[in-house]
mmCIF file of C-alpha atoms in Angstrom:
data_model
loop_
_atom_site.group_PDB
_atom_site.id
_atom_site.type_symbol
_atom_site.label_atom_id
_atom_site.label_comp_id
_atom_site.label_asym_id
_atom_site.label_seq_id
_atom_site.Cartn_x
_atom_site.Cartn_y
_atom_site.Cartn_z
ATOM 1 C CA UNK U 1 14.828 5.517 8.264
ATOM 2 C CA UNK U 2 11.261 5.270 8.126
ATOM 3 C CA UNK U 3 9.221 3.712 11.204
ATOM 4 C CA UNK U 4 6.084 3.107 9.204
ATOM 5 C CA UNK U 5 6.390 -0.604 8.369
ATOM 6 C CA UNK U 6 7.742 -3.840 9.670
ATOM 7 C CA UNK U 7 9.167 -4.388 13.175
ATOM 8 C CA UNK U 8 9.325 -0.502 13.826
ATOM 9 C CA UNK U 9 5.506 -0.089 12.984
ATOM 10 C CA UNK U 10 4.811 -3.063 15.272
ATOM 11 C CA UNK U 11 6.610 -1.288 18.102
ATOM 12 C CA UNK U 12 4.338 1.650 17.786
ATOM 13 C CA UNK U 13 1.397 -0.463 17.351
ATOM 14 C CA UNK U 14 2.164 -2.568 20.502
ATOM 15 C CA UNK U 15 2.557 -6.169 18.736
ATOM 16 C CA UNK U 16 5.549 -8.209 19.031
ATOM 17 C CA UNK U 17 5.722 -9.861 15.523
ATOM 18 C CA UNK U 18 4.595 -7.914 12.446
ATOM 19 C CA UNK U 19 5.541 -9.800 8.963
ATOM 20 C CA UNK U 20 5.904 -7.275 6.073
ATOM 21 C CA UNK U 21 6.431 -7.293 2.257
ATOM 22 C CA UNK U 22 8.397 -4.521 0.579
ATOM 23 C CA UNK U 23 8.797 -3.621 -3.032
ATOM 24 C CA UNK U 24 11.450 -1.418 -4.620
ATOM 25 C CA UNK U 25 9.844 -1.804 -7.970
ATOM 26 C CA UNK U 26 9.810 1.931 -8.613
ATOM 27 C CA UNK U 27 13.610 2.433 -7.811
ATOM 28 C CA UNK U 28 13.236 5.936 -6.124
ATOM 29 C CA UNK U 29 10.757 4.692 -3.228
ATOM 30 C CA UNK U 30 9.688 1.759 -1.365
ATOM 31 C CA UNK U 31 6.016 0.719 -1.185
ATOM 32 C CA UNK U 32 5.380 -1.788 1.794
ATOM 33 C CA UNK U 33 2.542 -3.727 3.624
ATOM 34 C CA UNK U 34 2.549 -4.993 7.320
ATOM 35 C CA UNK U 35 0.259 -7.288 8.908
ATOM 36 C CA UNK U 36 -0.722 -5.927 12.365
ATOM 37 C CA UNK U 37 -2.503 -8.511 14.592
ATOM 38 C CA UNK U 38 -3.193 -8.517 18.256
ATOM 39 C CA UNK U 39 -5.819 -11.190 19.644
ATOM 40 C CA UNK U 40 -4.778 -11.613 23.289
ATOM 41 C CA UNK U 41 -5.799 -9.581 26.424
ATOM 42 C CA UNK U 42 -4.442 -5.939 26.535
ATOM 43 C CA UNK U 43 -2.272 -5.031 29.533
ATOM 44 C CA UNK U 44 -4.351 -2.513 30.963
ATOM 45 C CA UNK U 45 -7.946 -2.281 31.746
ATOM 46 C CA UNK U 46 -8.522 0.868 29.580
ATOM 47 C CA UNK U 47 -6.216 0.111 26.943
ATOM 48 C CA UNK U 48 -3.130 2.150 25.877
ATOM 49 C CA UNK U 49 -2.246 4.568 23.249
ATOM 50 C CA UNK U 50 -0.381 3.535 20.078
ATOM 51 C CA UNK U 51 2.880 4.920 19.837
ATOM 52 C CA UNK U 52 3.894 8.110 17.707
ATOM 53 C CA UNK U 53 5.417 7.000 14.348
ATOM 54 C CA UNK U 54 8.193 9.325 13.263
ATOM 55 C CA UNK U 55 6.763 12.050 11.220
ATOM 56 C CA UNK U 56 7.512 11.981 7.433
ATOM 57 C CA UNK U 57 5.808 12.947 4.133
ATOM 58 C CA UNK U 58 3.925 9.495 3.761
ATOM 59 C CA UNK U 59 0.665 7.973 4.096
ATOM 60 C CA UNK U 60 -0.590 4.759 5.715
ATOM 61 C CA UNK U 61 -3.821 3.041 4.221
ATOM 62 C CA UNK U 62 -4.849 0.593 6.671
ATOM 63 C CA UNK U 63 -7.355 -2.451 5.726
ATOM 64 C CA UNK U 64 -9.304 -3.460 8.632
ATOM 65 C CA UNK U 65 -9.434 -7.256 8.739
ATOM 66 C CA UNK U 66 -11.369 -7.115 12.169
ATOM 67 C CA UNK U 67 -14.226 -4.977 13.601
ATOM 68 C CA UNK U 68 -12.898 -2.209 15.967
ATOM 69 C CA UNK U 69 -16.097 -0.457 17.447
ATOM 70 C CA UNK U 70 -15.980 2.828 19.146
ATOM 71 C CA UNK U 71 -12.406 3.503 18.039
ATOM 72 C CA UNK U 72 -10.864 6.800 19.344
ATOM 73 C CA UNK U 73 -8.365 8.425 16.786
ATOM 74 C CA UNK U 74 -6.002 11.225 17.597
ATOM 75 C CA UNK U 75 -3.972 13.546 15.443
ATOM 76 C CA UNK U 76 -1.248 16.043 16.411
ATOM 77 C CA UNK U 77 -2.264 15.329 20.193
ATOM 78 C CA UNK U 78 -5.887 15.962 19.754
ATOM 79 C CA UNK U 79 -8.831 13.585 19.389
ATOM 80 C CA UNK U 80 -10.080 13.794 16.087
ATOM 81 C CA UNK U 81 -12.627 11.206 15.895
ATOM 82 C CA UNK U 82 -14.694 8.267 17.513
ATOM 83 C CA UNK U 83 -16.179 5.882 15.037
ATOM 84 C CA UNK U 84 -16.802 2.059 14.464
ATOM 85 C CA UNK U 85 -14.440 0.396 12.146
ATOM 86 C CA UNK U 86 -15.697 -2.463 10.256
ATOM 87 C CA UNK U 87 -13.835 -5.549 8.694
ATOM 88 C CA UNK U 88 -13.355 -4.664 5.048
ATOM 89 C CA UNK U 89 -13.193 -0.895 5.466
ATOM 90 C CA UNK U 90 -9.848 0.981 5.045
ATOM 91 C CA UNK U 91 -8.566 4.124 6.791
ATOM 92 C CA UNK U 92 -6.108 6.655 5.429
ATOM 93 C CA UNK U 93 -3.597 8.202 7.844
ATOM 94 C CA UNK U 94 -1.332 11.404 7.004
ATOM 95 C CA UNK U 95 2.232 10.491 8.983
ATOM 96 C CA UNK U 96 2.763 14.334 9.012
ATOM 97 C CA UNK U 97 -0.093 14.567 11.424
ATOM 98 C CA UNK U 98 1.019 12.150 14.319
ATOM 99 C CA UNK U 99 -1.787 9.706 13.990
ATOM 100 C CA UNK U 100 -2.402 7.720 17.048
ATOM 101 C CA UNK U 101 -5.218 5.584 18.603
ATOM 102 C CA UNK U 102 -6.322 4.101 21.784
ATOM 103 C CA UNK U 103 -5.967 0.435 21.450
ATOM 104 C CA UNK U 104 -8.416 -0.946 24.046
ATOM 105 C CA UNK U 105 -9.867 -3.814 21.916
ATOM 106 C CA UNK U 106 -8.255 -6.608 19.885
ATOM 107 C CA UNK U 107 -7.322 -5.588 16.460
ATOM 108 C CA UNK U 108 -5.974 -6.946 13.083
ATOM 109 C CA UNK U 109 -5.328 -4.970 9.837
ATOM 110 C CA UNK U 110 -2.926 -4.603 6.932
ATOM 111 C CA UNK U 111 -1.167 -1.336 6.705
ATOM 112 C CA UNK U 112 -0.037 -0.242 3.286
ATOM 113 C CA UNK U 113 3.008 2.200 3.563
ATOM 114 C CA UNK U 114 3.000 4.801 0.653
ATOM 115 C CA UNK U 115 5.777 7.696 0.590
ATOM 116 C CA UNK U 116 5.334 10.819 -0.870
ATOM 117 C CA UNK U 117 8.297 9.757 -3.280
ATOM 118 C CA UNK U 118 6.181 6.545 -4.552
ATOM 119 C CA UNK U 119 3.136 8.935 -5.179
ATOM 120 C CA UNK U 120 5.456 11.343 -7.234
ATOM 121 C CA UNK U 121 6.882 8.399 -9.096
ATOM 122 C CA UNK U 122 3.641 7.011 -9.794
ATOM 123 C CA UNK U 123 2.240 10.172 -11.325
ATOM 124 C CA UNK U 124 5.385 10.908 -13.255
ATOM 125 C CA UNK U 125 4.998 7.477 -15.020
ATOM 126 C CA UNK U 126 1.527 8.220 -15.721
ATOM 127 C CA UNK U 127 2.189 11.634 -17.213
ATOM 128 C CA UNK U 128 0.214 13.128 -14.604
ATOM 129 C CA UNK U 129 0.943 16.318 -12.617
ATOM 130 C CA UNK U 130 2.193 15.711 -9.035
ATOM 131 C CA UNK U 131 -0.602 14.501 -6.202
ATOM 132 C CA UNK U 132 -0.625 17.220 -3.845
ATOM 133 C CA UNK U 133 -2.858 15.294 -1.047
ATOM 134 C CA UNK U 134 -4.930 12.446 -0.385
ATOM 135 C CA UNK U 135 -8.706 13.053 0.063
ATOM 136 C CA UNK U 136 -9.811 11.578 3.374
ATOM 137 C CA UNK U 137 -11.802 11.896 6.490
ATOM 138 C CA UNK U 138 -9.489 11.639 9.678
ATOM 139 C CA UNK U 139 -10.233 8.382 11.338
ATOM 140 C CA UNK U 140 -13.205 7.345 9.300
ATOM 141 C CA UNK U 141 -13.239 4.061 7.346
ATOM 142 C CA UNK U 142 -14.320 3.966 3.556
ATOM 143 C CA UNK U 143 -15.455 0.825 1.769
ATOM 144 C CA UNK U 144 -12.888 0.267 -0.717
ATOM 145 C CA UNK U 145 -13.263 -3.062 -2.795
ATOM 146 C CA UNK U 146 -10.107 -2.690 -4.603
ATOM 147 C CA UNK U 147 -7.864 -2.337 -1.416
ATOM 148 C CA UNK U 148 -9.985 -5.113 0.261
ATOM 149 C CA UNK U 149 -9.591 -7.532 -2.870
ATOM 150 C CA UNK U 150 -5.584 -6.665 -3.184
ATOM 151 C CA UNK U 151 -5.085 -7.009 0.401
ATOM 152 C CA UNK U 152 -6.676 -10.540 0.405
ATOM 153 C CA UNK U 153 -4.289 -11.427 -2.267
ATOM 154 C CA UNK U 154 -1.169 -10.531 -0.063
ATOM 155 C CA UNK U 155 -2.193 -12.499 3.051
ATOM 156 C CA UNK U 156 -1.014 -15.797 2.017
ATOM 157 C CA UNK U 157 2.547 -14.261 1.050
ATOM 158 C CA UNK U 158 2.527 -12.560 4.429
ATOM 159 C CA UNK U 159 2.015 -15.954 6.003
ATOM 160 C CA UNK U 160 3.924 -18.152 3.934
ATOM 161 C CA UNK U 161 6.874 -15.845 2.358
ATOM 162 C CA UNK U 162 8.791 -18.730 1.035
ATOM 163 C CA UNK U 163 6.305 -19.483 -1.369
ATOM 164 C CA UNK U 164 5.624 -16.061 -2.374
ATOM 165 C CA UNK U 165 6.259 -14.873 -6.018
ATOM 166 C CA UNK U 166 8.432 -11.569 -5.941
ATOM 167 C CA UNK U 167 7.137 -10.370 -9.447
ATOM 168 C CA UNK U 168 3.423 -11.074 -8.218
ATOM 169 C CA UNK U 169 4.193 -9.047 -4.999
ATOM 170 C CA UNK U 170 5.660 -6.176 -6.791
ATOM 171 C CA UNK U 171 2.319 -6.190 -9.151
ATOM 172 C CA UNK U 172 0.144 -6.227 -6.178
ATOM 173 C CA UNK U 173 1.840 -3.332 -4.203
ATOM 174 C CA UNK U 174 2.211 -1.132 -7.128
ATOM 175 C CA UNK U 175 -1.415 -1.641 -7.969
ATOM 176 C CA UNK U 176 -2.481 -0.546 -4.405
ATOM 177 C CA UNK U 177 -0.500 2.705 -5.036
ATOM 178 C CA UNK U 178 -1.823 3.373 -8.324
ATOM 179 C CA UNK U 179 -5.271 2.986 -7.174
ATOM 180 C CA UNK U 180 -4.899 5.233 -4.255
ATOM 181 C CA UNK U 181 -3.324 7.876 -6.424
ATOM 182 C CA UNK U 182 -6.123 7.778 -8.827
ATOM 183 C CA UNK U 183 -9.239 7.341 -6.196
ATOM 184 C CA UNK U 184 -7.906 9.703 -3.242
ATOM 185 C CA UNK U 185 -5.249 11.666 -4.967
ATOM 186 C CA UNK U 186 -7.021 12.530 -8.260
ATOM 187 C CA UNK U 187 -4.463 11.431 -10.548
ATOM 188 C CA UNK U 188 -5.402 11.747 -13.943
ATOM 189 C CA UNK U 189 -2.985 11.137 -17.249
ATOM 190 C CA UNK U 190 -2.424 14.460 -19.092
ATOM 191 C CA UNK U 191 -2.291 12.572 -22.384
ATOM 192 C CA UNK U 192 -4.299 9.387 -23.920
ATOM 193 C CA UNK U 193 -2.105 6.320 -24.971
ATOM 194 C CA UNK U 194 -1.830 5.717 -28.476
ATOM 195 C CA UNK U 195 -4.615 3.150 -29.754
ATOM 196 C CA UNK U 196 -3.621 -0.403 -29.819
ATOM 197 C CA UNK U 197 -0.352 -0.121 -27.596
ATOM 198 C CA UNK U 198 0.852 0.353 -24.282
ATOM 199 C CA UNK U 199 1.183 4.148 -22.976
ATOM 200 C CA UNK U 200 4.885 5.166 -22.535
ATOM 201 C CA UNK U 201 4.816 4.786 -18.842
ATOM 202 C CA UNK U 202 3.241 1.270 -18.948
ATOM 203 C CA UNK U 203 6.005 0.082 -21.622
ATOM 204 C CA UNK U 204 8.862 1.520 -19.088
ATOM 205 C CA UNK U 205 7.169 -0.473 -16.291
ATOM 206 C CA UNK U 206 6.806 -3.579 -18.334
ATOM 207 C CA UNK U 207 10.453 -3.346 -19.332
ATOM 208 C CA UNK U 208 11.518 -2.673 -15.831
ATOM 209 C CA UNK U 209 9.528 -5.756 -14.486
ATOM 210 C CA UNK U 210 10.919 -8.004 -17.146
ATOM 211 C CA UNK U 211 14.301 -7.025 -16.704
ATOM 212 C CA UNK U 212 14.117 -7.496 -12.959
ATOM 213 C CA UNK U 213 12.576 -11.093 -13.592
ATOM 214 C CA UNK U 214 15.300 -11.972 -16.008
ATOM 215 C CA UNK U 215 17.863 -11.013 -13.449
ATOM 216 C CA UNK U 216 16.275 -13.082 -10.766
ATOM 217 C CA UNK U 217 16.088 -16.103 -13.154
ATOM 218 C CA UNK U 218 19.803 -15.715 -13.790
ATOM 219 C CA UNK U 219 20.650 -15.532 -10.206
ATOM 220 C CA UNK U 220 18.813 -18.670 -9.569
ATOM 221 C CA UNK U 221 20.663 -20.541 -12.247
ATOM 222 C CA UNK U 222 19.253 -23.014 -14.836
ATOM 223 C CA UNK U 223 19.715 -23.637 -18.489
ATOM 224 C CA UNK U 224 16.388 -21.828 -19.651
ATOM 225 C CA UNK U 225 17.010 -18.626 -21.906
ATOM 226 C CA UNK U 226 14.528 -15.624 -21.886
ATOM 227 C CA UNK U 227 14.223 -14.139 -25.284
ATOM 228 C CA UNK U 228 14.296 -10.176 -25.580
ATOM 229 C CA UNK U 229 10.960 -8.640 -25.683
ATOM 230 C CA UNK U 230 10.450 -6.537 -28.695
ATOM 231 C CA UNK U 231 8.257 -3.604 -29.752
ATOM 232 C CA UNK U 232 5.711 -5.697 -31.760
ATOM 233 C CA UNK U 233 5.014 -7.916 -28.631
ATOM 234 C CA UNK U 234 4.493 -4.928 -26.420
ATOM 235 C CA UNK U 235 2.173 -3.230 -29.089
ATOM 236 C CA UNK U 236 -0.394 -6.401 -28.590
ATOM 237 C CA UNK U 237 -1.327 -5.345 -25.299
ATOM 238 C CA UNK U 238 -4.428 -2.950 -25.014
ATOM 239 C CA UNK U 239 -3.673 0.696 -23.737
ATOM 240 C CA UNK U 240 -5.466 -0.107 -20.416
ATOM 241 C CA UNK U 241 -3.055 -2.924 -19.308
ATOM 242 C CA UNK U 242 -1.540 -2.251 -16.109
ATOM 243 C CA UNK U 243 -4.574 -0.082 -14.628
ATOM 244 C CA UNK U 244 -6.910 -3.077 -13.738
ATOM 245 C CA UNK U 245 -6.994 -2.115 -10.166
ATOM 246 C CA UNK U 246 -8.070 1.423 -10.634
ATOM 247 C CA UNK U 247 -10.785 0.150 -13.153
ATOM 248 C CA UNK U 248 -12.191 -2.353 -10.485
ATOM 249 C CA UNK U 249 -12.741 0.724 -8.189
ATOM 250 C CA UNK U 250 -14.800 2.908 -10.742
#
């Protein structure tokens, strides 16, 4: 079992409570986000190192919600960088490289968990080749308006999960995965969708989301009936539907 989200991640990053959201909309893999926050005094004068996260073929994308000046970052037991991280910047971490950091100042971030299986599923649905790696500079922050914007949409749900809409959360987390695959993994679909309709992978995603939504409605009871969605309805959507997050970043 992964240690890269929820309370297992909280333990590695020395916080007691870390709310998390997990989506299984891809079926073959989870995508998750965890809020990591520590405002109080640190236990030691010089801080402490974060704990190691069990190595796996996966990535964390951390959106900084608070400045962290002079952050010391380590990979595979060696210091990889020392740099200032500013609120709104994002960092990518390869969990195969045992990423750790010196926690000597208060910190607040959103950590998105993206396993290799999720990136492969996203590429497969886009009819694109598998993603080999994510382009990033170890420990450095990048200004990514898309991740920052999507992250801000998730904060209310993390703080008030009883008011969150699961379908909305599925869309946001999948949007983060698609954006990362395109922007840092170089994902490009191999074929262009037919004019005037959804691409095959977009149609599959639309049907999966609708089926999941119908199942939730049925489980909650009520007399309302949901009509089946036909080909003519799906054809009304433009071919770029579902890829808005990636378009904002360009």
